[in-house]
Amino acid sequence: MNANTEKKMTVVEEFVCSIDREQKKERITRLVPVFILVLLIAFFTILSPSFLSYSNIIALMNQLSIPLILSCGATFVIIIGSIDLSIEGAMALAGTVLACLIANNTTPYNLGFGAILIALAAGMGVGGISGLLHVKCKVPSFLLTWGISSVCTGLTLLLYRAIPIQIEDTRLLMIAQGTFLGLPILIWIALIIFLICLFIQEYTWIGRYIYAVGADENVPKSAGINTDRVKIIVFVFSGLCIAIAGILGAARLGRGDLQISTSRLFPTITAVVLGGTPLSGGRGSVVNSLLGCLIITVLNNGMIFMGVPNNVVDGIEGIIIITAVTLSANRNRKVVVK
């Protein structure tokens, strides 16, 4: 074996070793959220045995439903290397549009199922505008969607003019309060959306393209893939998830106003990143986001059991997202969020 061949073999061996290291790192990254979740459940159960009571498990599922729906949409946006900060504004807008157009105590409209469709269209429209401006005007997604959230907040305030619109449609209210097979209807809706997202991620062309765009946009672009279209579709889907969350939030509160989406943004991003989806994009999964949502939900519920003040809970969530972003950051990439 000559020196040139030995050199090539060394390069190949180093490459194989680097792949092995990455695979081991990936496996550890996937296991960390599971370990944290088990640790939290054990900790709170020791402090309060009633933590795992049937009533509290049902409460946990109710608390999990809306964050899981929001996280499913946010996951795909983050995988493509962008971020959607319009969650709170768009969610409030969709919920308030629904409240205005369904049986209520303020407006004469009662469009029934049509109100739900219009609210969904409003959320998808917000996502579509975000996606179009992001790809066509090359505006950074975090600045763009933050501004769009403010616009949505203003539109929401115009719709209800400081007097919350009370929903009087009993069928819609029943969705938020009812159960099916012993579990809240809200968690069934969230699980259906999660499974749809998992199917999209694993078995469809758009799922493959999402990862390709996030890993290196130039590669799919050179293969003739319309990466702009992929991004717009992802933002529209995120808007759809936000609208569904807004509808369910309005049904849960029984009214349409800004309170529907209060404190929804950062817990959603925290759940996605904490689950193992880095803000740099290219990696991640809705399964990871489910784990992240479970961690955040269990943590919040457990701290309520312990009587921890809300401001302390917010501070702890802030520390968690800073830690998660720091640990998951890919320092080899020049751009973290596009």
Short mmCIF file of N, CA and C in Angstrom, two decimals, residues 91-228:
data_model
loop_
_atom_site.label_atom_id
_atom_site.label_comp_id
_atom_site.label_asym_id
_atom_site.label_seq_id
_atom_site.Cartn_x
_atom_site.Cartn_y
_atom_site.Cartn_z
N MET A 91 -52.93 34.30 16.75
CA MET A 91 -53.83 33.43 17.53
C MET A 91 -55.01 34.24 18.07
N ALA A 92 -54.72 35.41 18.62
CA ALA A 92 -55.79 36.28 19.14
C ALA A 92 -56.71 36.73 18.02
N LEU A 93 -56.13 37.06 16.86
CA LEU A 93 -56.94 37.51 15.72
C LEU A 93 -57.90 36.41 15.25
N ALA A 94 -57.38 35.19 15.09
CA ALA A 94 -58.22 34.07 14.64
C ALA A 94 -59.35 33.79 15.62
N GLY A 95 -59.01 33.78 16.92
CA GLY A 95 -60.03 33.52 17.94
C GLY A 95 -61.09 34.60 18.00
N THR A 96 -60.67 35.85 17.82
CA THR A 96 -61.63 36.97 17.87
C THR A 96 -62.49 37.03 16.62
N VAL A 97 -61.90 36.72 15.45
CA VAL A 97 -62.69 36.62 14.22
C VAL A 97 -63.78 35.57 14.39
N LEU A 98 -63.42 34.44 14.97
CA LEU A 98 -64.41 33.39 15.23
C LEU A 98 -65.52 33.91 16.13
N ALA A 99 -65.13 34.56 17.24
CA ALA A 99 -66.12 35.06 18.20
C ALA A 99 -67.07 36.07 17.56
N CYS A 100 -66.55 36.88 16.63
CA CYS A 100 -67.39 37.89 15.95
C CYS A 100 -68.42 37.26 15.02
N LEU A 101 -68.07 36.11 14.44
CA LEU A 101 -68.90 35.55 13.37
C LEU A 101 -69.75 34.36 13.79
N ILE A 102 -69.56 33.90 15.03
CA ILE A 102 -70.39 32.81 15.55
C ILE A 102 -71.37 33.42 16.54
N ALA A 103 -72.35 32.65 17.03
CA ALA A 103 -73.34 33.18 17.97
C ALA A 103 -72.66 33.85 19.15
N ASN A 104 -72.96 35.14 19.38
CA ASN A 104 -72.30 35.90 20.44
C ASN A 104 -73.23 37.00 20.95
N ASN A 105 -72.73 37.75 21.95
CA ASN A 105 -73.57 38.79 22.59
C ASN A 105 -73.34 40.19 22.02
N THR A 106 -72.56 40.30 20.94
CA THR A 106 -72.19 41.63 20.44
C THR A 106 -72.61 41.87 19.00
N THR A 107 -72.28 40.94 18.11
CA THR A 107 -72.58 41.14 16.68
C THR A 107 -73.80 40.31 16.27
N PRO A 108 -74.46 40.69 15.17
CA PRO A 108 -75.66 39.96 14.73
C PRO A 108 -75.35 38.69 13.93
N TYR A 109 -74.05 38.40 13.72
CA TYR A 109 -73.69 37.29 12.85
C TYR A 109 -73.75 35.95 13.59
N ASN A 110 -74.10 34.92 12.86
CA ASN A 110 -74.04 33.56 13.38
C ASN A 110 -73.84 32.61 12.20
N LEU A 111 -72.59 32.52 11.76
CA LEU A 111 -72.27 31.74 10.56
C LEU A 111 -72.01 30.27 10.86
N GLY A 112 -72.04 29.90 12.14
CA GLY A 112 -71.82 28.50 12.50
C GLY A 112 -70.46 28.00 12.06
N PHE A 113 -70.45 26.87 11.32
CA PHE A 113 -69.20 26.27 10.87
C PHE A 113 -68.44 27.22 9.93
N GLY A 114 -69.17 28.07 9.23
CA GLY A 114 -68.53 29.05 8.35
C GLY A 114 -67.60 29.98 9.10
N ALA A 115 -67.95 30.30 10.36
CA ALA A 115 -67.10 31.16 11.18
C ALA A 115 -65.76 30.49 11.46
N ILE A 116 -65.80 29.17 11.67
CA ILE A 116 -64.56 28.42 11.91
C ILE A 116 -63.68 28.45 10.66
N LEU A 117 -64.29 28.25 9.49
CA LEU A 117 -63.53 28.28 8.24
C LEU A 117 -62.89 29.64 7.99
N ILE A 118 -63.62 30.70 8.28
CA ILE A 118 -63.08 32.06 8.09
C ILE A 118 -61.94 32.32 9.06
N ALA A 119 -62.08 31.85 10.30
CA ALA A 119 -61.00 32.01 11.29
C ALA A 119 -59.75 31.25 10.86
N LEU A 120 -59.94 30.04 10.32
CA LEU A 120 -58.80 29.26 9.81
C LEU A 120 -58.15 29.98 8.63
N ALA A 121 -58.97 30.54 7.75
CA ALA A 121 -58.45 31.29 6.60
C ALA A 121 -57.67 32.51 7.05
N ALA A 122 -58.13 33.15 8.12
CA ALA A 122 -57.42 34.33 8.65
C ALA A 122 -56.03 33.95 9.12
N GLY A 123 -55.93 32.84 9.85
CA GLY A 123 -54.62 32.38 10.33
C GLY A 123 -53.71 31.99 9.18
N MET A 124 -54.26 31.27 8.20
CA MET A 124 -53.45 30.88 7.05
C MET A 124 -53.04 32.09 6.22
N GLY A 125 -53.92 33.09 6.16
CA GLY A 125 -53.58 34.33 5.45
C GLY A 125 -52.42 35.05 6.09
N VAL A 126 -52.43 35.10 7.42
CA VAL A 126 -51.31 35.74 8.15
C VAL A 126 -50.02 34.97 7.86
N GLY A 127 -50.10 33.63 7.90
CA GLY A 127 -48.92 32.82 7.60
C GLY A 127 -48.45 33.01 6.18
N GLY A 128 -49.40 33.10 5.24
CA GLY A 128 -49.04 33.31 3.84
C GLY A 128 -48.35 34.64 3.60
N ILE A 129 -48.86 35.69 4.24
CA ILE A 129 -48.23 37.02 4.13
C ILE A 129 -46.81 36.98 4.70
N SER A 130 -46.66 36.33 5.84
CA SER A 130 -45.33 36.20 6.46
C SER A 130 -44.37 35.49 5.52
N GLY A 131 -44.83 34.36 4.95
CA GLY A 131 -43.98 33.59 4.06
C GLY A 131 -43.61 34.35 2.80
N LEU A 132 -44.58 35.01 2.18
CA LEU A 132 -44.32 35.77 0.95
C LEU A 132 -43.32 36.90 1.17
N LEU A 133 -43.55 37.69 2.22
CA LEU A 133 -42.64 38.81 2.50
C LEU A 133 -41.25 38.31 2.88
N HIS A 134 -41.21 37.18 3.57
CA HIS A 134 -39.93 36.61 3.99
C HIS A 134 -39.09 36.19 2.79
N VAL A 135 -39.71 35.49 1.83
CA VAL A 135 -38.93 34.95 0.71
C VAL A 135 -38.76 35.96 -0.43
N LYS A 136 -39.75 36.82 -0.65
CA LYS A 136 -39.68 37.75 -1.78
C LYS A 136 -38.93 39.04 -1.43
N CYS A 137 -39.11 39.51 -0.21
CA CYS A 137 -38.45 40.76 0.20
C CYS A 137 -37.18 40.52 1.01
N LYS A 138 -36.88 39.24 1.26
CA LYS A 138 -35.66 38.85 2.00
C LYS A 138 -35.59 39.50 3.39
N VAL A 139 -36.76 39.63 4.03
CA VAL A 139 -36.79 40.20 5.38
C VAL A 139 -36.54 39.08 6.38
N PRO A 140 -35.65 39.27 7.37
CA PRO A 140 -35.43 38.24 8.39
C PRO A 140 -36.74 37.86 9.07
N SER A 141 -36.96 36.56 9.21
CA SER A 141 -38.26 36.08 9.69
C SER A 141 -38.61 36.56 11.09
N PHE A 142 -37.60 36.68 11.96
CA PHE A 142 -37.91 37.08 13.34
C PHE A 142 -38.40 38.53 13.41
N LEU A 143 -37.81 39.41 12.59
CA LEU A 143 -38.26 40.81 12.57
C LEU A 143 -39.63 40.94 11.90
N LEU A 144 -39.77 40.24 10.79
CA LEU A 144 -41.01 40.31 10.02
C LEU A 144 -42.21 39.81 10.83
N THR A 145 -42.08 38.62 11.40
CA THR A 145 -43.21 38.02 12.11
C THR A 145 -43.52 38.73 13.42
N TRP A 146 -42.50 39.32 14.04
CA TRP A 146 -42.75 40.13 15.24
C TRP A 146 -43.61 41.34 14.87
N GLY A 147 -43.28 41.98 13.74
CA GLY A 147 -44.07 43.12 13.28
C GLY A 147 -45.48 42.71 12.90
N ILE A 148 -45.62 41.57 12.22
CA ILE A 148 -46.94 41.09 11.83
C ILE A 148 -47.78 40.76 13.06
N SER A 149 -47.15 40.26 14.10
CA SER A 149 -47.87 39.99 15.36
C SER A 149 -48.47 41.27 15.92
N SER A 150 -47.71 42.36 15.84
CA SER A 150 -48.22 43.65 16.32
C SER A 150 -49.40 44.13 15.49
N VAL A 151 -49.32 43.94 14.16
CA VAL A 151 -50.44 44.31 13.28
C VAL A 151 -51.68 43.50 13.64
N CYS A 152 -51.51 42.20 13.86
CA CYS A 152 -52.64 41.33 14.22
C CYS A 152 -53.24 41.74 15.56
N THR A 153 -52.38 42.14 16.50
CA THR A 153 -52.87 42.61 17.80
C THR A 153 -53.74 43.85 17.63
N GLY A 154 -53.29 44.78 16.78
CA GLY A 154 -54.07 45.98 16.51
C GLY A 154 -55.41 45.67 15.87
N LEU A 155 -55.41 44.75 14.90
CA LEU A 155 -56.66 44.36 14.25
C LEU A 155 -57.62 43.69 15.23
N THR A 156 -57.07 42.89 16.13
CA THR A 156 -57.89 42.23 17.15
C THR A 156 -58.57 43.25 18.05
N LEU A 157 -57.81 44.26 18.47
CA LEU A 157 -58.38 45.32 19.32
C LEU A 157 -59.48 46.08 18.58
N LEU A 158 -59.30 46.29 17.28
CA LEU A 158 -60.33 46.97 16.48
C LEU A 158 -61.62 46.14 16.42
N LEU A 159 -61.47 44.83 16.38
CA LEU A 159 -62.64 43.95 16.26
C LEU A 159 -63.52 43.98 17.51
N TYR A 160 -62.88 43.94 18.70
CA TYR A 160 -63.73 43.87 19.90
C TYR A 160 -63.77 45.16 20.71
N ARG A 161 -62.96 46.16 20.33
CA ARG A 161 -63.04 47.52 20.90
C ARG A 161 -63.10 47.52 22.43
N ALA A 162 -62.19 46.78 23.03
CA ALA A 162 -61.97 46.75 24.49
C ALA A 162 -63.09 46.06 25.27
N ILE A 163 -64.12 45.58 24.57
CA ILE A 163 -65.20 44.85 25.25
C ILE A 163 -65.20 43.42 24.69
N PRO A 164 -64.69 42.44 25.46
CA PRO A 164 -64.60 41.06 24.96
C PRO A 164 -65.94 40.54 24.43
N ILE A 165 -65.87 39.82 23.32
CA ILE A 165 -67.07 39.27 22.68
C ILE A 165 -67.35 37.89 23.28
N GLN A 166 -68.46 37.76 23.98
CA GLN A 166 -68.81 36.50 24.63
C GLN A 166 -69.42 35.52 23.62
N ILE A 167 -68.85 34.33 23.55
CA ILE A 167 -69.35 33.29 22.63
C ILE A 167 -70.56 32.59 23.25
N GLU A 168 -71.62 32.43 22.46
CA GLU A 168 -72.84 31.80 22.96
C GLU A 168 -73.19 30.51 22.22
N ASP A 169 -72.31 30.08 21.33
CA ASP A 169 -72.55 28.84 20.59
C ASP A 169 -72.23 27.64 21.49
N THR A 170 -73.24 26.90 21.90
CA THR A 170 -73.06 25.81 22.87
C THR A 170 -72.22 24.66 22.32
N ARG A 171 -72.31 24.42 21.01
CA ARG A 171 -71.53 23.32 20.41
C ARG A 171 -70.04 23.61 20.48
N LEU A 172 -69.68 24.85 20.20
CA LEU A 172 -68.27 25.23 20.27
C LEU A 172 -67.76 25.18 21.71
N LEU A 173 -68.56 25.68 22.63
CA LEU A 173 -68.15 25.68 24.04
C LEU A 173 -68.01 24.25 24.56
N MET A 174 -68.83 23.33 24.04
CA MET A 174 -68.77 21.94 24.47
C MET A 174 -67.44 21.29 24.07
N ILE A 175 -66.89 21.72 22.92
CA ILE A 175 -65.61 21.17 22.47
C ILE A 175 -64.53 21.43 23.51
N ALA A 176 -64.53 22.62 24.09
CA ALA A 176 -63.51 22.99 25.07
C ALA A 176 -63.71 22.28 26.40
N GLN A 177 -64.95 21.93 26.72
CA GLN A 177 -65.25 21.37 28.04
C GLN A 177 -65.58 19.88 28.01
N GLY A 178 -65.86 19.34 26.83
CA GLY A 178 -66.32 17.96 26.73
C GLY A 178 -65.20 16.94 26.75
N THR A 179 -65.60 15.66 26.88
CA THR A 179 -64.65 14.55 26.87
C THR A 179 -65.11 13.49 25.87
N PHE A 180 -64.16 12.66 25.44
CA PHE A 180 -64.45 11.54 24.55
C PHE A 180 -63.58 10.37 25.00
N LEU A 181 -64.21 9.25 25.32
CA LEU A 181 -63.51 8.07 25.85
C LEU A 181 -62.71 8.42 27.10
N GLY A 182 -63.25 9.32 27.91
CA GLY A 182 -62.63 9.65 29.18
C GLY A 182 -61.53 10.70 29.11
N LEU A 183 -61.21 11.17 27.90
CA LEU A 183 -60.16 12.17 27.73
C LEU A 183 -60.77 13.45 27.16
N PRO A 184 -60.16 14.62 27.48
CA PRO A 184 -60.68 15.89 26.95
C PRO A 184 -60.68 15.90 25.42
N ILE A 185 -61.72 16.47 24.83
CA ILE A 185 -61.80 16.58 23.36
C ILE A 185 -60.61 17.37 22.82
N LEU A 186 -60.16 18.37 23.58
CA LEU A 186 -59.03 19.20 23.13
C LEU A 186 -57.78 18.36 22.89
N ILE A 187 -57.51 17.39 23.77
CA ILE A 187 -56.30 16.59 23.60
C ILE A 187 -56.43 15.66 22.40
N TRP A 188 -57.66 15.19 22.11
CA TRP A 188 -57.87 14.37 20.92
C TRP A 188 -57.58 15.18 19.65
N ILE A 189 -58.04 16.43 19.63
CA ILE A 189 -57.78 17.30 18.48
C ILE A 189 -56.27 17.53 18.33
N ALA A 190 -55.61 17.79 19.45
CA ALA A 190 -54.16 18.03 19.43
C ALA A 190 -53.40 16.80 18.93
N LEU A 191 -53.82 15.61 19.38
CA LEU A 191 -53.14 14.38 18.96
C LEU A 191 -53.36 14.10 17.48
N ILE A 192 -54.55 14.39 16.97
CA ILE A 192 -54.82 14.21 15.53
C ILE A 192 -53.90 15.12 14.71
N ILE A 193 -53.78 16.37 15.13
CA ILE A 193 -52.90 17.32 14.43
C ILE A 193 -51.45 16.87 14.52
N PHE A 194 -51.05 16.37 15.69
CA PHE A 194 -49.69 15.85 15.87
C PHE A 194 -49.42 14.70 14.90
N LEU A 195 -50.35 13.76 14.79
CA LEU A 195 -50.17 12.60 13.91
C LEU A 195 -50.13 13.02 12.45
N ILE A 196 -50.94 14.00 12.08
CA ILE A 196 -50.90 14.53 10.70
C ILE A 196 -49.53 15.13 10.42
N CYS A 197 -49.02 15.90 11.37
CA CYS A 197 -47.69 16.52 11.20
C CYS A 197 -46.60 15.46 11.12
N LEU A 198 -46.73 14.42 11.93
CA LEU A 198 -45.74 13.33 11.90
C LEU A 198 -45.77 12.63 10.54
N PHE A 199 -46.96 12.43 10.00
CA PHE A 199 -47.08 11.81 8.67
C PHE A 199 -46.45 12.71 7.61
N ILE A 200 -46.74 14.00 7.66
CA ILE A 200 -46.15 14.95 6.71
C ILE A 200 -44.63 14.91 6.80
N GLN A 201 -44.13 14.89 8.01
CA GLN A 201 -42.68 14.92 8.26
C GLN A 201 -41.99 13.67 7.72
N GLU A 202 -42.60 12.51 7.91
CA GLU A 202 -41.92 11.25 7.61
C GLU A 202 -42.22 10.68 6.22
N TYR A 203 -43.39 10.99 5.65
CA TYR A 203 -43.83 10.24 4.46
C TYR A 203 -44.21 11.10 3.26
N THR A 204 -43.96 12.39 3.30
CA THR A 204 -44.35 13.23 2.16
C THR A 204 -43.14 13.98 1.58
N TRP A 205 -43.31 14.42 0.33
CA TRP A 205 -42.23 15.17 -0.32
C TRP A 205 -41.95 16.48 0.41
N ILE A 206 -43.00 17.14 0.90
CA ILE A 206 -42.78 18.42 1.58
C ILE A 206 -41.99 18.22 2.86
N GLY A 207 -42.19 17.07 3.52
CA GLY A 207 -41.42 16.76 4.72
C GLY A 207 -39.94 16.65 4.42
N ARG A 208 -39.61 15.96 3.32
CA ARG A 208 -38.20 15.82 2.92
C ARG A 208 -37.61 17.17 2.52
N TYR A 209 -38.39 17.96 1.81
CA TYR A 209 -37.90 19.26 1.36
C TYR A 209 -37.66 20.21 2.54
N ILE A 210 -38.49 20.10 3.57
CA ILE A 210 -38.33 20.97 4.75
C ILE A 210 -36.95 20.76 5.37
N TYR A 211 -36.56 19.50 5.52
CA TYR A 211 -35.24 19.21 6.09
C TYR A 211 -34.12 19.66 5.16
N ALA A 212 -34.32 19.46 3.86
CA ALA A 212 -33.29 19.85 2.89
C ALA A 212 -33.07 21.36 2.89
N VAL A 213 -34.15 22.12 2.94
CA VAL A 213 -34.04 23.59 2.97
C VAL A 213 -33.34 24.05 4.24
N GLY A 214 -33.67 23.42 5.36
CA GLY A 214 -33.06 23.81 6.63
C GLY A 214 -31.60 23.45 6.73
N ALA A 215 -31.21 22.30 6.14
CA ALA A 215 -29.81 21.86 6.23
C ALA A 215 -28.90 22.74 5.37
N ASP A 216 -29.29 22.97 4.13
CA ASP A 216 -28.52 23.84 3.23
C ASP A 216 -29.41 24.18 2.05
N GLU A 217 -29.94 25.37 2.05
CA GLU A 217 -30.92 25.77 1.03
C GLU A 217 -30.37 25.69 -0.38
N ASN A 218 -29.06 25.87 -0.55
CA ASN A 218 -28.46 25.88 -1.88
C ASN A 218 -28.52 24.50 -2.55
N VAL A 219 -28.47 23.44 -1.75
CA VAL A 219 -28.48 22.08 -2.31
C VAL A 219 -29.81 21.76 -3.00
N PRO A 220 -30.96 21.88 -2.31
CA PRO A 220 -32.22 21.62 -3.02
C PRO A 220 -32.49 22.62 -4.14
N LYS A 221 -32.01 23.85 -3.97
CA LYS A 221 -32.21 24.87 -5.02
C LYS A 221 -31.46 24.47 -6.29
N SER A 222 -30.24 23.94 -6.12
CA SER A 222 -29.45 23.50 -7.28
C SER A 222 -30.05 22.27 -7.95
N ALA A 223 -30.87 21.53 -7.18
CA ALA A 223 -31.54 20.34 -7.74
C ALA A 223 -32.86 20.70 -8.41
N GLY A 224 -33.18 21.99 -8.46
CA GLY A 224 -34.39 22.44 -9.14
C GLY A 224 -35.62 22.53 -8.26
N ILE A 225 -35.43 22.39 -6.95
CA ILE A 225 -36.56 22.48 -6.02
C ILE A 225 -36.87 23.95 -5.74
N ASN A 226 -38.13 24.30 -5.79
CA ASN A 226 -38.56 25.67 -5.52
C ASN A 226 -38.58 25.88 -4.00
N THR A 227 -37.46 26.33 -3.46
CA THR A 227 -37.34 26.48 -2.00
C THR A 227 -38.23 27.59 -1.46
N ASP A 228 -38.49 28.60 -2.28
CA ASP A 228 -39.39 29.68 -1.84
C ASP A 228 -40.79 29.13 -1.59
#
